[in-house]
JSON list of C-alpha atoms in Angstrom, two decimals:
[
{"chain": "A", "resi": 6, "resn": "UNK", "atom": "CA", "xyz": [12.55, 7.40, 6.45]},
{"chain": "A", "resi": 7, "resn": "UNK", "atom": "CA", "xyz": [11.50, 6.26, 3.00]},
{"chain": "A", "resi": 8, "resn": "UNK", "atom": "CA", "xyz": [12.14, 9.46, 1.03]},
{"chain": "A", "resi": 9, "resn": "UNK", "atom": "CA", "xyz": [8.43, 10.26, 0.81]},
{"chain": "A", "resi": 10, "resn": "UNK", "atom": "CA", "xyz": [7.06, 12.96, 3.01]},
{"chain": "A", "resi": 11, "resn": "UNK", "atom": "CA", "xyz": [3.49, 13.94, 3.65]},
{"chain": "A", "resi": 12, "resn": "UNK", "atom": "CA", "xyz": [1.96, 17.03, 5.30]},
{"chain": "A", "resi": 13, "resn": "UNK", "atom": "CA", "xyz": [0.01, 17.52, 7.42]},
{"chain": "A", "resi": 14, "resn": "UNK", "atom": "CA", "xyz": [0.27, 14.32, 9.43]},
{"chain": "A", "resi": 15, "resn": "UNK", "atom": "CA", "xyz": [-3.14, 14.89, 11.01]},
{"chain": "A", "resi": 16, "resn": "UNK", "atom": "CA", "xyz": [-6.07, 16.92, 9.77]},
{"chain": "A", "resi": 17, "resn": "UNK", "atom": "CA", "xyz": [-9.51, 17.64, 11.13]},
{"chain": "A", "resi": 18, "resn": "UNK", "atom": "CA", "xyz": [-11.98, 19.43, 8.90]},
{"chain": "A", "resi": 19, "resn": "UNK", "atom": "CA", "xyz": [-15.60, 20.20, 8.69]},
{"chain": "A", "resi": 20, "resn": "UNK", "atom": "CA", "xyz": [-17.77, 19.04, 5.86]},
{"chain": "A", "resi": 21, "resn": "UNK", "atom": "CA", "xyz": [-17.85, 22.56, 4.29]},
{"chain": "A", "resi": 22, "resn": "UNK", "atom": "CA", "xyz": [-14.01, 23.18, 4.48]},
{"chain": "A", "resi": 23, "resn": "UNK", "atom": "CA", "xyz": [-11.53, 23.10, 1.74]},
{"chain": "A", "resi": 24, "resn": "UNK", "atom": "CA", "xyz": [-8.11, 21.75, 2.50]},
{"chain": "A", "resi": 25, "resn": "UNK", "atom": "CA", "xyz": [-5.13, 20.12, 0.70]},
{"chain": "A", "resi": 26, "resn": "UNK", "atom": "CA", "xyz": [-2.87, 17.26, 1.36]},
{"chain": "A", "resi": 27, "resn": "UNK", "atom": "CA", "xyz": [0.71, 17.46, 0.18]},
{"chain": "A", "resi": 28, "resn": "UNK", "atom": "CA", "xyz": [3.11, 14.75, -0.79]},
{"chain": "A", "resi": 29, "resn": "UNK", "atom": "CA", "xyz": [6.80, 15.14, -1.85]},
{"chain": "A", "resi": 30, "resn": "UNK", "atom": "CA", "xyz": [9.22, 12.41, -2.96]},
{"chain": "A", "resi": 31, "resn": "UNK", "atom": "CA", "xyz": [12.96, 12.81, -2.92]},
{"chain": "A", "resi": 32, "resn": "UNK", "atom": "CA", "xyz": [13.74, 9.59, -4.79]},
{"chain": "A", "resi": 33, "resn": "UNK", "atom": "CA", "xyz": [13.76, 10.68, -8.44]},
{"chain": "A", "resi": 34, "resn": "UNK", "atom": "CA", "xyz": [10.73, 8.57, -9.17]},
{"chain": "A", "resi": 35, "resn": "UNK", "atom": "CA", "xyz": [8.39, 9.10, -12.12]},
{"chain": "A", "resi": 36, "resn": "UNK", "atom": "CA", "xyz": [5.16, 7.74, -10.76]},
{"chain": "A", "resi": 37, "resn": "UNK", "atom": "CA", "xyz": [3.15, 8.90, -7.79]},
{"chain": "A", "resi": 38, "resn": "UNK", "atom": "CA", "xyz": [0.02, 7.44, -6.16]},
{"chain": "A", "resi": 39, "resn": "UNK", "atom": "CA", "xyz": [-2.73, 8.33, -3.63]},
{"chain": "A", "resi": 40, "resn": "UNK", "atom": "CA", "xyz": [-4.32, 5.57, -1.55]},
{"chain": "A", "resi": 41, "resn": "UNK", "atom": "CA", "xyz": [-7.05, 5.56, 1.03]},
{"chain": "A", "resi": 42, "resn": "UNK", "atom": "CA", "xyz": [-6.62, 3.29, 4.05]},
{"chain": "A", "resi": 43, "resn": "UNK", "atom": "CA", "xyz": [-9.75, 2.47, 6.04]},
{"chain": "A", "resi": 44, "resn": "UNK", "atom": "CA", "xyz": [-10.02, -0.04, 8.96]},
{"chain": "A", "resi": 45, "resn": "UNK", "atom": "CA", "xyz": [-10.76, -3.66, 7.85]},
{"chain": "A", "resi": 46, "resn": "UNK", "atom": "CA", "xyz": [-10.87, -2.70, 4.13]},
{"chain": "A", "resi": 47, "resn": "UNK", "atom": "CA", "xyz": [-8.25, -3.29, 1.40]},
{"chain": "A", "resi": 48, "resn": "UNK", "atom": "CA", "xyz": [-6.01, -0.37, 0.59]},
{"chain": "A", "resi": 49, "resn": "UNK", "atom": "CA", "xyz": [-7.87, 1.55, -2.05]},
{"chain": "A", "resi": 50, "resn": "UNK", "atom": "CA", "xyz": [-5.89, 3.09, -4.97]},
{"chain": "A", "resi": 51, "resn": "UNK", "atom": "CA", "xyz": [-7.38, 6.49, -5.78]},
{"chain": "A", "resi": 52, "resn": "UNK", "atom": "CA", "xyz": [-5.12, 8.13, -8.38]},
{"chain": "A", "resi": 53, "resn": "UNK", "atom": "CA", "xyz": [-1.99, 7.43, -10.34]},
{"chain": "A", "resi": 54, "resn": "UNK", "atom": "CA", "xyz": [0.30, 9.90, -12.04]},
{"chain": "A", "resi": 55, "resn": "UNK", "atom": "CA", "xyz": [3.08, 8.84, -14.34]},
{"chain": "A", "resi": 56, "resn": "UNK", "atom": "CA", "xyz": [5.44, 11.44, -15.66]},
{"chain": "A", "resi": 57, "resn": "UNK", "atom": "CA", "xyz": [2.93, 14.10, -14.26]},
{"chain": "A", "resi": 58, "resn": "UNK", "atom": "CA", "xyz": [0.08, 12.71, -16.34]},
{"chain": "A", "resi": 59, "resn": "UNK", "atom": "CA", "xyz": [-2.79, 11.17, -14.58]},
{"chain": "A", "resi": 60, "resn": "UNK", "atom": "CA", "xyz": [-3.13, 7.57, -15.80]},
{"chain": "A", "resi": 61, "resn": "UNK", "atom": "CA", "xyz": [-5.69, 6.12, -13.38]},
{"chain": "A", "resi": 62, "resn": "UNK", "atom": "CA", "xyz": [-8.77, 7.47, -11.61]},
{"chain": "A", "resi": 63, "resn": "UNK", "atom": "CA", "xyz": [-10.51, 4.66, -9.79]},
{"chain": "A", "resi": 64, "resn": "UNK", "atom": "CA", "xyz": [-14.05, 6.06, -9.67]},
{"chain": "A", "resi": 65, "resn": "UNK", "atom": "CA", "xyz": [-13.17, 8.50, -6.97]},
{"chain": "A", "resi": 66, "resn": "UNK", "atom": "CA", "xyz": [-15.80, 11.16, -6.09]},
{"chain": "A", "resi": 67, "resn": "UNK", "atom": "CA", "xyz": [-15.22, 14.63, -7.46]},
{"chain": "A", "resi": 68, "resn": "UNK", "atom": "CA", "xyz": [-14.80, 16.02, -3.91]},
{"chain": "A", "resi": 69, "resn": "UNK", "atom": "CA", "xyz": [-11.33, 14.59, -4.14]},
{"chain": "A", "resi": 70, "resn": "UNK", "atom": "CA", "xyz": [-9.23, 16.44, -6.77]},
{"chain": "A", "resi": 71, "resn": "UNK", "atom": "CA", "xyz": [-5.58, 15.49, -7.44]},
{"chain": "A", "resi": 72, "resn": "UNK", "atom": "CA", "xyz": [-2.85, 17.82, -8.71]},
{"chain": "A", "resi": 73, "resn": "UNK", "atom": "CA", "xyz": [0.67, 16.93, -9.85]},
{"chain": "A", "resi": 74, "resn": "UNK", "atom": "CA", "xyz": [2.69, 19.98, -10.84]},
{"chain": "A", "resi": 75, "resn": "UNK", "atom": "CA", "xyz": [5.88, 18.03, -11.24]},
{"chain": "A", "resi": 76, "resn": "UNK", "atom": "CA", "xyz": [7.19, 14.50, -10.75]},
{"chain": "A", "resi": 77, "resn": "UNK", "atom": "CA", "xyz": [8.20, 15.27, -7.22]},
{"chain": "A", "resi": 78, "resn": "UNK", "atom": "CA", "xyz": [5.10, 16.77, -5.78]},
{"chain": "A", "resi": 79, "resn": "UNK", "atom": "CA", "xyz": [1.54, 15.51, -5.48]},
{"chain": "A", "resi": 80, "resn": "UNK", "atom": "CA", "xyz": [-1.53, 17.23, -3.95]},
{"chain": "A", "resi": 81, "resn": "UNK", "atom": "CA", "xyz": [-4.96, 16.04, -3.01]},
{"chain": "A", "resi": 82, "resn": "UNK", "atom": "CA", "xyz": [-7.49, 18.88, -2.77]},
{"chain": "A", "resi": 83, "resn": "UNK", "atom": "CA", "xyz": [-10.43, 18.23, -0.55]},
{"chain": "A", "resi": 84, "resn": "UNK", "atom": "CA", "xyz": [-13.87, 19.94, -0.44]},
{"chain": "A", "resi": 85, "resn": "UNK", "atom": "CA", "xyz": [-17.25, 19.25, 0.96]},
{"chain": "A", "resi": 86, "resn": "UNK", "atom": "CA", "xyz": [-16.18, 15.85, 2.35]},
{"chain": "A", "resi": 87, "resn": "UNK", "atom": "CA", "xyz": [-18.36, 13.41, 4.15]},
{"chain": "A", "resi": 88, "resn": "UNK", "atom": "CA", "xyz": [-17.69, 11.76, 7.56]},
{"chain": "A", "resi": 89, "resn": "UNK", "atom": "CA", "xyz": [-17.12, 8.41, 5.73]},
{"chain": "A", "resi": 90, "resn": "UNK", "atom": "CA", "xyz": [-14.13, 9.95, 4.07]},
{"chain": "A", "resi": 91, "resn": "UNK", "atom": "CA", "xyz": [-12.24, 9.91, 7.33]},
{"chain": "A", "resi": 92, "resn": "UNK", "atom": "CA", "xyz": [-9.36, 7.59, 6.81]},
{"chain": "A", "resi": 93, "resn": "UNK", "atom": "CA", "xyz": [-5.56, 7.47, 6.55]},
{"chain": "A", "resi": 94, "resn": "UNK", "atom": "CA", "xyz": [-4.46, 8.84, 3.15]},
{"chain": "A", "resi": 95, "resn": "UNK", "atom": "CA", "xyz": [-1.17, 7.44, 1.90]},
{"chain": "A", "resi": 96, "resn": "UNK", "atom": "CA", "xyz": [0.98, 8.74, -0.78]},
{"chain": "A", "resi": 97, "resn": "UNK", "atom": "CA", "xyz": [3.46, 6.44, -2.63]},
{"chain": "A", "resi": 98, "resn": "UNK", "atom": "CA", "xyz": [6.01, 6.75, -5.38]},
{"chain": "A", "resi": 99, "resn": "UNK", "atom": "CA", "xyz": [7.75, 4.21, -7.74]},
{"chain": "A", "resi": 100, "resn": "UNK", "atom": "CA", "xyz": [10.26, 4.35, -10.54]},
{"chain": "A", "resi": 101, "resn": "UNK", "atom": "CA", "xyz": [7.53, 3.93, -13.18]},
{"chain": "A", "resi": 102, "resn": "UNK", "atom": "CA", "xyz": [3.96, 2.63, -13.31]},
{"chain": "A", "resi": 103, "resn": "UNK", "atom": "CA", "xyz": [4.57, 0.90, -16.67]},
{"chain": "A", "resi": 104, "resn": "UNK", "atom": "CA", "xyz": [4.94, -2.85, -17.45]},
{"chain": "A", "resi": 105, "resn": "UNK", "atom": "CA", "xyz": [7.92, -4.94, -16.50]},
{"chain": "A", "resi": 106, "resn": "UNK", "atom": "CA", "xyz": [10.28, -4.81, -13.53]},
{"chain": "A", "resi": 107, "resn": "UNK", "atom": "CA", "xyz": [9.32, -5.02, -9.89]},
{"chain": "A", "resi": 108, "resn": "UNK", "atom": "CA", "xyz": [8.43, -1.36, -9.55]},
{"chain": "A", "resi": 109, "resn": "UNK", "atom": "CA", "xyz": [8.20, -1.46, -5.82]},
{"chain": "A", "resi": 110, "resn": "UNK", "atom": "CA", "xyz": [6.32, 1.44, -4.19]},
{"chain": "A", "resi": 111, "resn": "UNK", "atom": "CA", "xyz": [7.69, 3.60, -1.47]},
{"chain": "A", "resi": 112, "resn": "UNK", "atom": "CA", "xyz": [5.09, 4.99, 0.85]},
{"chain": "A", "resi": 113, "resn": "UNK", "atom": "CA", "xyz": [4.87, 8.14, 2.98]},
{"chain": "A", "resi": 114, "resn": "UNK", "atom": "CA", "xyz": [3.70, 8.11, 6.61]},
{"chain": "A", "resi": 115, "resn": "UNK", "atom": "CA", "xyz": [0.17, 9.19, 5.64]},
{"chain": "A", "resi": 116, "resn": "UNK", "atom": "CA", "xyz": [-2.23, 11.94, 6.65]},
{"chain": "A", "resi": 117, "resn": "UNK", "atom": "CA", "xyz": [-4.77, 10.96, 9.21]},
{"chain": "A", "resi": 118, "resn": "UNK", "atom": "CA", "xyz": [-7.96, 12.73, 8.07]},
{"chain": "A", "resi": 119, "resn": "UNK", "atom": "CA", "xyz": [-11.05, 13.20, 10.30]},
{"chain": "A", "resi": 120, "resn": "UNK", "atom": "CA", "xyz": [-14.12, 14.77, 8.83]},
{"chain": "A", "resi": 121, "resn": "UNK", "atom": "CA", "xyz": [-16.53, 16.15, 11.38]},
{"chain": "B", "resi": 24, "resn": "UNK", "atom": "CA", "xyz": [-13.45, -12.51, -6.36]},
{"chain": "B", "resi": 25, "resn": "UNK", "atom": "CA", "xyz": [-11.91, -9.13, -7.07]},
{"chain": "B", "resi": 26, "resn": "UNK", "atom": "CA", "xyz": [-10.25, -8.53, -3.64]},
{"chain": "B", "resi": 27, "resn": "UNK", "atom": "CA", "xyz": [-6.94, -9.66, -2.36]},
{"chain": "B", "resi": 28, "resn": "UNK", "atom": "CA", "xyz": [-7.93, -11.51, 0.82]},
{"chain": "B", "resi": 29, "resn": "UNK", "atom": "CA", "xyz": [-6.15, -11.79, 4.11]},
{"chain": "B", "resi": 30, "resn": "UNK", "atom": "CA", "xyz": [-7.15, -12.66, 7.66]},
{"chain": "B", "resi": 31, "resn": "UNK", "atom": "CA", "xyz": [-7.45, -9.48, 9.75]},
{"chain": "B", "resi": 32, "resn": "UNK", "atom": "CA", "xyz": [-5.66, -10.71, 12.98]},
{"chain": "B", "resi": 33, "resn": "UNK", "atom": "CA", "xyz": [-2.94, -13.10, 14.09]},
{"chain": "B", "resi": 34, "resn": "UNK", "atom": "CA", "xyz": [-1.39, -13.54, 17.42]},
{"chain": "B", "resi": 35, "resn": "UNK", "atom": "CA", "xyz": [1.81, -15.54, 18.21]},
{"chain": "B", "resi": 36, "resn": "UNK", "atom": "CA", "xyz": [4.16, -15.95, 21.09]},
{"chain": "B", "resi": 37, "resn": "UNK", "atom": "CA", "xyz": [7.65, -14.48, 20.91]},
{"chain": "B", "resi": 38, "resn": "UNK", "atom": "CA", "xyz": [10.09, -16.99, 19.50]},
{"chain": "B", "resi": 39, "resn": "UNK", "atom": "CA", "xyz": [7.45, -18.98, 17.59]},
{"chain": "B", "resi": 40, "resn": "UNK", "atom": "CA", "xyz": [7.02, -18.80, 13.81]},
{"chain": "B", "resi": 41, "resn": "UNK", "atom": "CA", "xyz": [4.22, -16.63, 12.30]},
{"chain": "B", "resi": 42, "resn": "UNK", "atom": "CA", "xyz": [2.52, -17.54, 9.00]},
{"chain": "B", "resi": 43, "resn": "UNK", "atom": "CA", "xyz": [0.46, -14.87, 7.26]},
{"chain": "B", "resi": 44, "resn": "UNK", "atom": "CA", "xyz": [-1.65, -16.04, 4.36]},
{"chain": "B", "resi": 45, "resn": "UNK", "atom": "CA", "xyz": [-3.00, -14.19, 1.41]},
{"chain": "B", "resi": 46, "resn": "UNK", "atom": "CA", "xyz": [-5.23, -15.13, -1.60]},
{"chain": "B", "resi": 47, "resn": "UNK", "atom": "CA", "xyz": [-4.71, -13.02, -4.64]},
{"chain": "B", "resi": 48, "resn": "UNK", "atom": "CA", "xyz": [-6.96, -12.72, -7.68]},
{"chain": "B", "resi": 49, "resn": "UNK", "atom": "CA", "xyz": [-5.11, -12.55, -11.03]},
{"chain": "B", "resi": 50, "resn": "UNK", "atom": "CA", "xyz": [-3.08, -15.52, -12.14]},
{"chain": "B", "resi": 51, "resn": "UNK", "atom": "CA", "xyz": [-1.19, -13.33, -14.54]},
{"chain": "B", "resi": 52, "resn": "UNK", "atom": "CA", "xyz": [0.14, -11.00, -11.85]},
{"chain": "B", "resi": 53, "resn": "UNK", "atom": "CA", "xyz": [3.90, -10.71, -12.40]},
{"chain": "B", "resi": 54, "resn": "UNK", "atom": "CA", "xyz": [5.04, -9.67, -8.89]},
{"chain": "B", "resi": 55, "resn": "UNK", "atom": "CA", "xyz": [3.64, -10.29, -5.48]},
{"chain": "B", "resi": 56, "resn": "UNK", "atom": "CA", "xyz": [4.70, -8.20, -2.44]},
{"chain": "B", "resi": 57, "resn": "UNK", "atom": "CA", "xyz": [4.67, -8.21, 1.28]},
{"chain": "B", "resi": 58, "resn": "UNK", "atom": "CA", "xyz": [4.62, -4.82, 3.01]},
{"chain": "B", "resi": 59, "resn": "UNK", "atom": "CA", "xyz": [4.83, -4.00, 6.70]},
{"chain": "B", "resi": 60, "resn": "UNK", "atom": "CA", "xyz": [3.13, -1.05, 8.40]},
{"chain": "B", "resi": 61, "resn": "UNK", "atom": "CA", "xyz": [4.19, -0.02, 11.87]},
{"chain": "B", "resi": 62, "resn": "UNK", "atom": "CA", "xyz": [2.03, 2.24, 14.03]},
{"chain": "B", "resi": 63, "resn": "UNK", "atom": "CA", "xyz": [1.96, 5.77, 12.66]},
{"chain": "B", "resi": 64, "resn": "UNK", "atom": "CA", "xyz": [4.02, 4.96, 9.57]},
{"chain": "B", "resi": 65, "resn": "UNK", "atom": "CA", "xyz": [3.45, 4.22, 5.99]},
{"chain": "B", "resi": 66, "resn": "UNK", "atom": "CA", "xyz": [3.87, 0.80, 4.26]},
{"chain": "B", "resi": 67, "resn": "UNK", "atom": "CA", "xyz": [7.41, -0.47, 3.94]},
{"chain": "B", "resi": 68, "resn": "UNK", "atom": "CA", "xyz": [8.41, -3.11, 1.39]},
{"chain": "B", "resi": 69, "resn": "UNK", "atom": "CA", "xyz": [9.57, -6.34, 3.21]},
{"chain": "B", "resi": 70, "resn": "UNK", "atom": "CA", "xyz": [10.02, -8.64, 0.31]},
{"chain": "B", "resi": 71, "resn": "UNK", "atom": "CA", "xyz": [8.61, -9.56, -3.13]},
{"chain": "B", "resi": 72, "resn": "UNK", "atom": "CA", "xyz": [8.57, -12.65, -5.26]},
{"chain": "B", "resi": 73, "resn": "UNK", "atom": "CA", "xyz": [8.38, -12.99, -9.01]},
{"chain": "B", "resi": 74, "resn": "UNK", "atom": "CA", "xyz": [5.65, -15.21, -10.30]},
{"chain": "B", "resi": 75, "resn": "UNK", "atom": "CA", "xyz": [7.94, -17.82, -11.85]},
{"chain": "B", "resi": 76, "resn": "UNK", "atom": "CA", "xyz": [9.31, -18.61, -8.36]},
{"chain": "B", "resi": 77, "resn": "UNK", "atom": "CA", "xyz": [7.67, -20.73, -5.75]},
{"chain": "B", "resi": 78, "resn": "UNK", "atom": "CA", "xyz": [9.77, -19.80, -2.77]},
{"chain": "B", "resi": 79, "resn": "UNK", "atom": "CA", "xyz": [12.07, -16.97, -1.67]},
{"chain": "B", "resi": 80, "resn": "UNK", "atom": "CA", "xyz": [14.00, -16.75, 1.58]},
{"chain": "B", "resi": 81, "resn": "UNK", "atom": "CA", "xyz": [15.46, -13.64, 3.11]},
{"chain": "B", "resi": 82, "resn": "UNK", "atom": "CA", "xyz": [16.93, -14.10, 6.59]},
{"chain": "B", "resi": 83, "resn": "UNK", "atom": "CA", "xyz": [13.95, -14.71, 8.91]},
{"chain": "B", "resi": 84, "resn": "UNK", "atom": "CA", "xyz": [11.45, -14.28, 6.13]},
{"chain": "B", "resi": 85, "resn": "UNK", "atom": "CA", "xyz": [10.22, -17.01, 3.86]},
{"chain": "B", "resi": 86, "resn": "UNK", "atom": "CA", "xyz": [7.78, -16.40, 1.02]},
{"chain": "B", "resi": 87, "resn": "UNK", "atom": "CA", "xyz": [5.81, -19.30, -0.49]},
{"chain": "B", "resi": 88, "resn": "UNK", "atom": "CA", "xyz": [3.91, -18.87, -3.76]},
{"chain": "B", "resi": 89, "resn": "UNK", "atom": "CA", "xyz": [1.26, -21.43, -5.05]},
{"chain": "B", "resi": 90, "resn": "UNK", "atom": "CA", "xyz": [0.24, -20.13, -8.42]},
{"chain": "B", "resi": 91, "resn": "UNK", "atom": "CA", "xyz": [-2.32, -22.82, -9.02]},
{"chain": "B", "resi": 92, "resn": "UNK", "atom": "CA", "xyz": [-4.28, -21.80, -5.94]},
{"chain": "B", "resi": 93, "resn": "UNK", "atom": "CA", "xyz": [-3.30, -18.08, -6.11]},
{"chain": "B", "resi": 94, "resn": "UNK", "atom": "CA", "xyz": [-1.95, -18.40, -2.59]},
{"chain": "B", "resi": 95, "resn": "UNK", "atom": "CA", "xyz": [0.87, -16.49, -1.12]},
{"chain": "B", "resi": 96, "resn": "UNK", "atom": "CA", "xyz": [2.22, -16.82, 2.43]},
{"chain": "B", "resi": 97, "resn": "UNK", "atom": "CA", "xyz": [4.82, -15.03, 4.54]},
{"chain": "B", "resi": 98, "resn": "UNK", "atom": "CA", "xyz": [6.55, -16.97, 7.26]},
{"chain": "B", "resi": 99, "resn": "UNK", "atom": "CA", "xyz": [8.49, -15.13, 9.90]},
{"chain": "B", "resi": 100, "resn": "UNK", "atom": "CA", "xyz": [10.85, -17.32, 11.94]},
{"chain": "B", "resi": 101, "resn": "UNK", "atom": "CA", "xyz": [11.66, -16.62, 15.59]},
{"chain": "B", "resi": 102, "resn": "UNK", "atom": "CA", "xyz": [9.03, -13.90, 15.78]},
{"chain": "B", "resi": 103, "resn": "UNK", "atom": "CA", "xyz": [10.05, -10.88, 17.91]},
{"chain": "B", "resi": 104, "resn": "UNK", "atom": "CA", "xyz": [7.97, -8.12, 19.57]},
{"chain": "B", "resi": 105, "resn": "UNK", "atom": "CA", "xyz": [9.37, -5.73, 17.00]},
{"chain": "B", "resi": 106, "resn": "UNK", "atom": "CA", "xyz": [7.58, -7.78, 14.36]},
{"chain": "B", "resi": 107, "resn": "UNK", "atom": "CA", "xyz": [4.18, -6.61, 15.67]},
{"chain": "B", "resi": 108, "resn": "UNK", "atom": "CA", "xyz": [2.68, -4.60, 12.77]},
{"chain": "B", "resi": 109, "resn": "UNK", "atom": "CA", "xyz": [0.21, -4.81, 10.00]},
{"chain": "B", "resi": 110, "resn": "UNK", "atom": "CA", "xyz": [1.29, -6.93, 7.03]},
{"chain": "B", "resi": 111, "resn": "UNK", "atom": "CA", "xyz": [-0.12, -6.28, 3.67]},
{"chain": "B", "resi": 112, "resn": "UNK", "atom": "CA", "xyz": [-0.09, -8.61, 0.65]},
{"chain": "B", "resi": 113, "resn": "UNK", "atom": "CA", "xyz": [-0.19, -6.89, -2.74]},
{"chain": "B", "resi": 114, "resn": "UNK", "atom": "CA", "xyz": [-0.25, -8.07, -6.38]},
{"chain": "B", "resi": 115, "resn": "UNK", "atom": "CA", "xyz": [0.87, -6.18, -9.41]},
{"chain": "B", "resi": 116, "resn": "UNK", "atom": "CA", "xyz": [-1.51, -7.11, -12.21]},
{"chain": "B", "resi": 117, "resn": "UNK", "atom": "CA", "xyz": [-0.54, -6.92, -15.89]},
{"chain": "B", "resi": 118, "resn": "UNK", "atom": "CA", "xyz": [-3.86, -5.18, -16.80]},
{"chain": "B", "resi": 119, "resn": "UNK", "atom": "CA", "xyz": [-3.67, -1.52, -15.89]},
{"chain": "B", "resi": 120, "resn": "UNK", "atom": "CA", "xyz": [-0.35, -1.91, -14.14]},
{"chain": "B", "resi": 121, "resn": "UNK", "atom": "CA", "xyz": [-1.92, -1.29, -10.85]},
{"chain": "B", "resi": 122, "resn": "UNK", "atom": "CA", "xyz": [-1.11, -2.61, -7.43]},
{"chain": "B", "resi": 123, "resn": "UNK", "atom": "CA", "xyz": [-3.91, -4.27, -5.48]},
{"chain": "B", "resi": 124, "resn": "UNK", "atom": "CA", "xyz": [-3.55, -4.58, -1.69]},
{"chain": "B", "resi": 125, "resn": "UNK", "atom": "CA", "xyz": [-5.28, -6.76, 0.82]},
{"chain": "B", "resi": 126, "resn": "UNK", "atom": "CA", "xyz": [-6.89, -5.52, 4.14]},
{"chain": "B", "resi": 127, "resn": "UNK", "atom": "CA", "xyz": [-3.69, -6.18, 6.01]},
{"chain": "B", "resi": 128, "resn": "UNK", "atom": "CA", "xyz": [-3.14, -8.76, 8.80]},
{"chain": "B", "resi": 129, "resn": "UNK", "atom": "CA", "xyz": [-2.45, -7.28, 12.22]},
{"chain": "B", "resi": 130, "resn": "UNK", "atom": "CA", "xyz": [0.24, -9.39, 13.89]},
{"chain": "B", "resi": 131, "resn": "UNK", "atom": "CA", "xyz": [0.48, -9.24, 17.64]},
{"chain": "B", "resi": 132, "resn": "UNK", "atom": "CA", "xyz": [3.55, -10.79, 19.27]},
{"chain": "B", "resi": 133, "resn": "UNK", "atom": "CA", "xyz": [2.91, -11.84, 22.84]},
{"chain": "B", "resi": 134, "resn": "UNK", "atom": "CA", "xyz": [6.05, -11.67, 25.08]}
]
C-alpha cells in the first residue's frame, strides 16, 4: 500500500462513452501525475500538476482531460477514446515537482482501461 | 536518442545474480531511479542514486552508474522467485523537472 489509490481498477468502455478515472493520495504531497503504460513502450508522462496547477501537458490528445480540484485528488476524464488508448493508466504523487531533492514518486496500482 | 532504453526480458535461475541494464539520455540528470512493478500493482521505488555517485549498495541491490556512457545497472544478488517483476529505470532531468522512464525489463526467476 503506497498511499495512492486509484478507482476503478478495471474499466471497459465503448468509443462513444464518457468516463472518469480517479486518483487520491494520502501522503500530503503537492504534485500529482498521470502516466500511460503500454506494453513494450516506455512509461509515458501525460500530465503534471504542482500545487493544483497544471505544469506539464505532453502533447496528449484532447479526448483526455485532467482535473485537479485539490492537491489530494486527480481525475482523468475520458471521451470518444480510440482502441489504441487501451492501456494501464497510472497515477503518481511526489512531494514537489520542482528542482532539487530526490522527489521520488509514489504510484497507485493503476486503472486497466480497455476501449472497445 | 530521446528514450531511456532497457532490454525487455531477462531470465535467471534462483540463487544467481541478475543484472538489469539501462541507458539514459541526459548527462545532466540529477537522480536516477530503479522501480519495481509486481503484477497488478503500480511502480514501487526500489532505490535511487545521485549523479555524483558511481555506486550504491542496499542489501541485495547494487546500483552502478557510468556517467560517461550514461549507463545505469541494477544488480540483484541471490535472486529469489519473489524478485520476478518488471523493473523500470528512470531519470529525473533538470529541464522541465520531469521523470523519464524506460520500457521496463521483465525479470523471470526460474526455480
